[in-house]
PDB file of C-alpha atoms in Angstrom:
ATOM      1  CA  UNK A 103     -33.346-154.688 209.994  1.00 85.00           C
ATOM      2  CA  UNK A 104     -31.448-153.533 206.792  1.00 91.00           C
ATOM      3  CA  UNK A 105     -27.665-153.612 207.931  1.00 95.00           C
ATOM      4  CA  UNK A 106     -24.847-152.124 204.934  1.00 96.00           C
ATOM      5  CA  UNK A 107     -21.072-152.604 205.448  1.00 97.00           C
ATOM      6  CA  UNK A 108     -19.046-150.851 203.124  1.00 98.00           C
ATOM      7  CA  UNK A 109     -15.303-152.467 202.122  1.00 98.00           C
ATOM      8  CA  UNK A 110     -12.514-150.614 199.307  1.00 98.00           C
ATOM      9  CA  UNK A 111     -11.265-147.945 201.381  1.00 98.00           C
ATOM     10  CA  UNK A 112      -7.605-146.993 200.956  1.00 98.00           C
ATOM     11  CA  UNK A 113      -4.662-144.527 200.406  1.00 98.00           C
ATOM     12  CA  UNK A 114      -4.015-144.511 196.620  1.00 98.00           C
ATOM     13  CA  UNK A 115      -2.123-141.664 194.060  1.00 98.00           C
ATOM     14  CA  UNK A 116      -3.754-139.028 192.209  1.00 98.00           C
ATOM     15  CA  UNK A 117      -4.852-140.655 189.080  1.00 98.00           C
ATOM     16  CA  UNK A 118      -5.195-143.912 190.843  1.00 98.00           C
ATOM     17  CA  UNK A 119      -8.680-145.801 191.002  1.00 98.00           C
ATOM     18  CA  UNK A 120     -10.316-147.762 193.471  1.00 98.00           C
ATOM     19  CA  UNK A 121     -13.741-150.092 193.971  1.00 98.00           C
ATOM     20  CA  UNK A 122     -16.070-149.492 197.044  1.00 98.00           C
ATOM     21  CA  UNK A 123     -18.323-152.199 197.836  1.00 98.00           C
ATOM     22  CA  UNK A 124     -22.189-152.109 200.337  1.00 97.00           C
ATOM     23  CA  UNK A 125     -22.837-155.004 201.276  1.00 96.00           C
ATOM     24  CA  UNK A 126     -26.675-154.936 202.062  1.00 94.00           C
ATOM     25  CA  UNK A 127     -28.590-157.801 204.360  1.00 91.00           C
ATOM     26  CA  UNK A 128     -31.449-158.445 206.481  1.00 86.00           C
ATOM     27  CA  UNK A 129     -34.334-157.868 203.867  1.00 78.00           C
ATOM     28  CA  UNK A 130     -35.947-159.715 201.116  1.00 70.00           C
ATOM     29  CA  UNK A 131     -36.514-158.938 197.905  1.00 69.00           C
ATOM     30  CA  UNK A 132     -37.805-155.287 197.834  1.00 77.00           C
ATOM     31  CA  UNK A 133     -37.324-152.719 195.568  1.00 80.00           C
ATOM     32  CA  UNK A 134     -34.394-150.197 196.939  1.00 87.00           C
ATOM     33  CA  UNK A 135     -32.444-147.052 196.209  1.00 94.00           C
ATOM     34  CA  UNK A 136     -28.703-146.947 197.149  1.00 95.00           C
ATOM     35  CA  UNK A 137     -26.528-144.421 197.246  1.00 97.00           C
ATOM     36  CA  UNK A 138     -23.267-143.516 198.052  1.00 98.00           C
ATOM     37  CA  UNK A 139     -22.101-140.470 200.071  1.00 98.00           C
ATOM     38  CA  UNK A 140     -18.694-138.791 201.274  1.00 98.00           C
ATOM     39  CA  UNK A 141     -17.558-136.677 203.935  1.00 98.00           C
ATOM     40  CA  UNK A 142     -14.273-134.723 203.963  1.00 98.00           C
ATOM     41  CA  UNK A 143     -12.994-133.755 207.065  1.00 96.00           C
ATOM     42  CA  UNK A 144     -14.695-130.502 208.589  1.00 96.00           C
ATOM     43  CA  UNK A 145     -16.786-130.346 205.486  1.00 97.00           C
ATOM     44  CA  UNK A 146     -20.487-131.115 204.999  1.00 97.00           C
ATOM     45  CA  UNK A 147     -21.914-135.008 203.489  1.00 97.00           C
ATOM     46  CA  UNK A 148     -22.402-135.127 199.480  1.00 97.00           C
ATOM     47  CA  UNK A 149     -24.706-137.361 197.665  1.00 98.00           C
ATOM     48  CA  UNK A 150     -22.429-138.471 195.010  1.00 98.00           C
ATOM     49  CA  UNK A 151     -23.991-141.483 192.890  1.00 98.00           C
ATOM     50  CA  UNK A 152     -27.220-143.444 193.463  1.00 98.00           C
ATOM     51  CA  UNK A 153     -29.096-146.247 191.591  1.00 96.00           C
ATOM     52  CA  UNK A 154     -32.526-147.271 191.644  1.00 93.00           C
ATOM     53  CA  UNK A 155     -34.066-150.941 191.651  1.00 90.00           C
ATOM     54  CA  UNK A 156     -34.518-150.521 187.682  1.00 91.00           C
ATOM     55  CA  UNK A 157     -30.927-149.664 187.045  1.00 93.00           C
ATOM     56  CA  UNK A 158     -31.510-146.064 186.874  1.00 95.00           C
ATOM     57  CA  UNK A 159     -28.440-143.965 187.921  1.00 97.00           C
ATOM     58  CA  UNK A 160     -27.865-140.380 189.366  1.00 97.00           C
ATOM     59  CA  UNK A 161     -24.327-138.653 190.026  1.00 98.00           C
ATOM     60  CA  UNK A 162     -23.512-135.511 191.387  1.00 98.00           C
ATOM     61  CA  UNK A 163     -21.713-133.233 188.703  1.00 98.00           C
ATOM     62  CA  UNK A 164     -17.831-133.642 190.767  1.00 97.00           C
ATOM     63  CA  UNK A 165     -17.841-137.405 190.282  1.00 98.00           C
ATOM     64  CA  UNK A 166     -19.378-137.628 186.767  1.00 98.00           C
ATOM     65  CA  UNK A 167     -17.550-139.266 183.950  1.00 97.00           C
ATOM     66  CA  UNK A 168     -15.053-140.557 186.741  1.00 98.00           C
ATOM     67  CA  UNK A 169     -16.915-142.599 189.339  1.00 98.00           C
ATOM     68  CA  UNK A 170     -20.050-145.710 188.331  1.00 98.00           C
ATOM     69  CA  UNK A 171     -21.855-147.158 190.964  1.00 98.00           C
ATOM     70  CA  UNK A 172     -23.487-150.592 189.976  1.00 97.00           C
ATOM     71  CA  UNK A 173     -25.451-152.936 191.536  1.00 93.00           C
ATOM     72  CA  UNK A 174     -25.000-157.320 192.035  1.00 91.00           C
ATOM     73  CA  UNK A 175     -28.964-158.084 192.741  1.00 84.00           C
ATOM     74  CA  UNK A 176     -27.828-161.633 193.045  1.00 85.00           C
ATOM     75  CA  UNK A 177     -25.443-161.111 195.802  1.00 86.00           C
ATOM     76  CA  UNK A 178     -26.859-157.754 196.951  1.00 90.00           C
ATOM     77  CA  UNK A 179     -23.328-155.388 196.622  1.00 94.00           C
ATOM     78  CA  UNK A 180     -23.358-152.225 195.340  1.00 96.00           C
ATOM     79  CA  UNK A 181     -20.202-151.179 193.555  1.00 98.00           C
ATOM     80  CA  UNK A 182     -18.441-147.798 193.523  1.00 98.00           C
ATOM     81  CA  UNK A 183     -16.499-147.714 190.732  1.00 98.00           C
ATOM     82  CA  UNK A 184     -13.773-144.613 191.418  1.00 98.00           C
ATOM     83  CA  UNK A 185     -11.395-143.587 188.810  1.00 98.00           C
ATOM     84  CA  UNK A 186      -9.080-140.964 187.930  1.00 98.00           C
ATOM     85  CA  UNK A 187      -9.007-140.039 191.516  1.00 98.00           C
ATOM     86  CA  UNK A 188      -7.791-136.505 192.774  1.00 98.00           C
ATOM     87  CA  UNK A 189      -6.753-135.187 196.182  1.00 98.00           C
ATOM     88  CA  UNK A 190     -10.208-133.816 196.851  1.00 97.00           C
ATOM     89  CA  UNK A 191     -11.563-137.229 196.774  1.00 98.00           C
ATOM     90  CA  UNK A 192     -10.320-137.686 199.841  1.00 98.00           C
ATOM     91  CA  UNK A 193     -13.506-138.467 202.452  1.00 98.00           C
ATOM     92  CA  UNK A 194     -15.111-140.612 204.242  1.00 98.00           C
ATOM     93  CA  UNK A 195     -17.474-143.082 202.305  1.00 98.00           C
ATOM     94  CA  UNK A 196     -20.617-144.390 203.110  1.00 98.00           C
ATOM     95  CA  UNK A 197     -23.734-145.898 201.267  1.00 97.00           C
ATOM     96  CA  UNK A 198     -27.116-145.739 201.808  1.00 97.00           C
ATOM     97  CA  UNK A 199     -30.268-147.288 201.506  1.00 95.00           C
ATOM     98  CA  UNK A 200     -34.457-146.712 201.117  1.00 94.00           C
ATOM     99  CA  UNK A 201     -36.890-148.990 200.248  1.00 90.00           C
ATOM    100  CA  UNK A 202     -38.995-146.623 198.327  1.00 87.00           C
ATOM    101  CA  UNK A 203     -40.038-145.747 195.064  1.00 85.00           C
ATOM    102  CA  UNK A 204     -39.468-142.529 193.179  1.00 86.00           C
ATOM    103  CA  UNK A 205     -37.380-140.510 195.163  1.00 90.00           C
ATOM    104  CA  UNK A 206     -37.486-136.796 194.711  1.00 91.00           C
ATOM    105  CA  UNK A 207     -34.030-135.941 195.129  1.00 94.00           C
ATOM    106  CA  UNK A 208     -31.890-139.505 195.030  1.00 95.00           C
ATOM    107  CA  UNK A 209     -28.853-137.420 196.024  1.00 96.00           C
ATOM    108  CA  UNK A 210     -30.046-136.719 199.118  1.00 96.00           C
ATOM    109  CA  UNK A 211     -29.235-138.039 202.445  1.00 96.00           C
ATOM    110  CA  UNK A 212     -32.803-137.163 203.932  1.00 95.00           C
ATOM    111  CA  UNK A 213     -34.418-139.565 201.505  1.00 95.00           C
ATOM    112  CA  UNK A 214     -32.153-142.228 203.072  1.00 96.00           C
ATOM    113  CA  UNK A 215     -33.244-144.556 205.941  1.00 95.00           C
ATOM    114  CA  UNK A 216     -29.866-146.852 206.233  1.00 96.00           C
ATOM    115  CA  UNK A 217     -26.620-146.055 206.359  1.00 97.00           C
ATOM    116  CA  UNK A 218     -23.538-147.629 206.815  1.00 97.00           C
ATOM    117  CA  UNK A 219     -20.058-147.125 208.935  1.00 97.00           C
ATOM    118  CA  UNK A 220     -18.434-145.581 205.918  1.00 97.00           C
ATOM    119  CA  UNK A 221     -14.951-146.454 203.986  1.00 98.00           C
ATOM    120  CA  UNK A 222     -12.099-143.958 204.290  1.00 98.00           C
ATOM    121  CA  UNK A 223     -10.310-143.080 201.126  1.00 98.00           C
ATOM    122  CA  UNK A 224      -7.324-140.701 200.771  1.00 98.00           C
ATOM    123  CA  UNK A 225      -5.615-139.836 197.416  1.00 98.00           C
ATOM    124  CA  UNK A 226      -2.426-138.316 197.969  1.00 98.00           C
ATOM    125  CA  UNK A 227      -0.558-135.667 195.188  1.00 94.00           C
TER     126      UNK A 227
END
């Protein structure tokens, strides 16, 4: 059973920048997409940034040029990279997994079999 924990979460000031880590386990080698995902409060989930298990990376147009999401094969982390955060950053974060090839629409949380708890982050004014 594929198990993610996501770690980074935190209050930080507009402009500020944080790291999000998944933390995948419980498969072998196989060849995966991740993604991450956020949640404001009241508001619906948003594929935001996804890799494939060539390297290959998606983002959704609000977080592009400000977030990168990488990938440690080695130690099996995936990185959110968040930077010149704003106020409407502010969600819950959570990353994703499918072992799967090709995915239609990477951004999207259908395509996803394994999720994790999620990270809050809150960027104040």
């Amino acid at each position: 059973q594929v198990q993610l924990v996501e770690s980074g979460g935190d209050s930080v000031q507009a402009g500020g920048s944080l790291r999000l880590s998944c933390a995948a386990s419980g498969y072998t080698d196989a060849y995966f997409y991740m993604a991450w995902f956020r949640q404001p409060t009241g508001k619906e989930r948003e594929g935001i940034a996804s890799i494939d298990g060539d390297g290959t990376t998606n983002y959704a147009d609000s977080v592009k040029g400000r977030f990168t999401i990488s990938q440690d094969n080695a130690k099996k982390i995936t990185y959110l990279q968040m930077d010149s955060l704003q106020p409407e950053d502010t969600a819950m974060y959570s990353c994703a997994a499918v072992i799967a090839y090709g995915l239609r629409s990477p951004l999207s949380q259908s395509e996803y079999k394994y999720w994790g708890q999620g990270t809050q982050v809150t960027v104040s004014s």
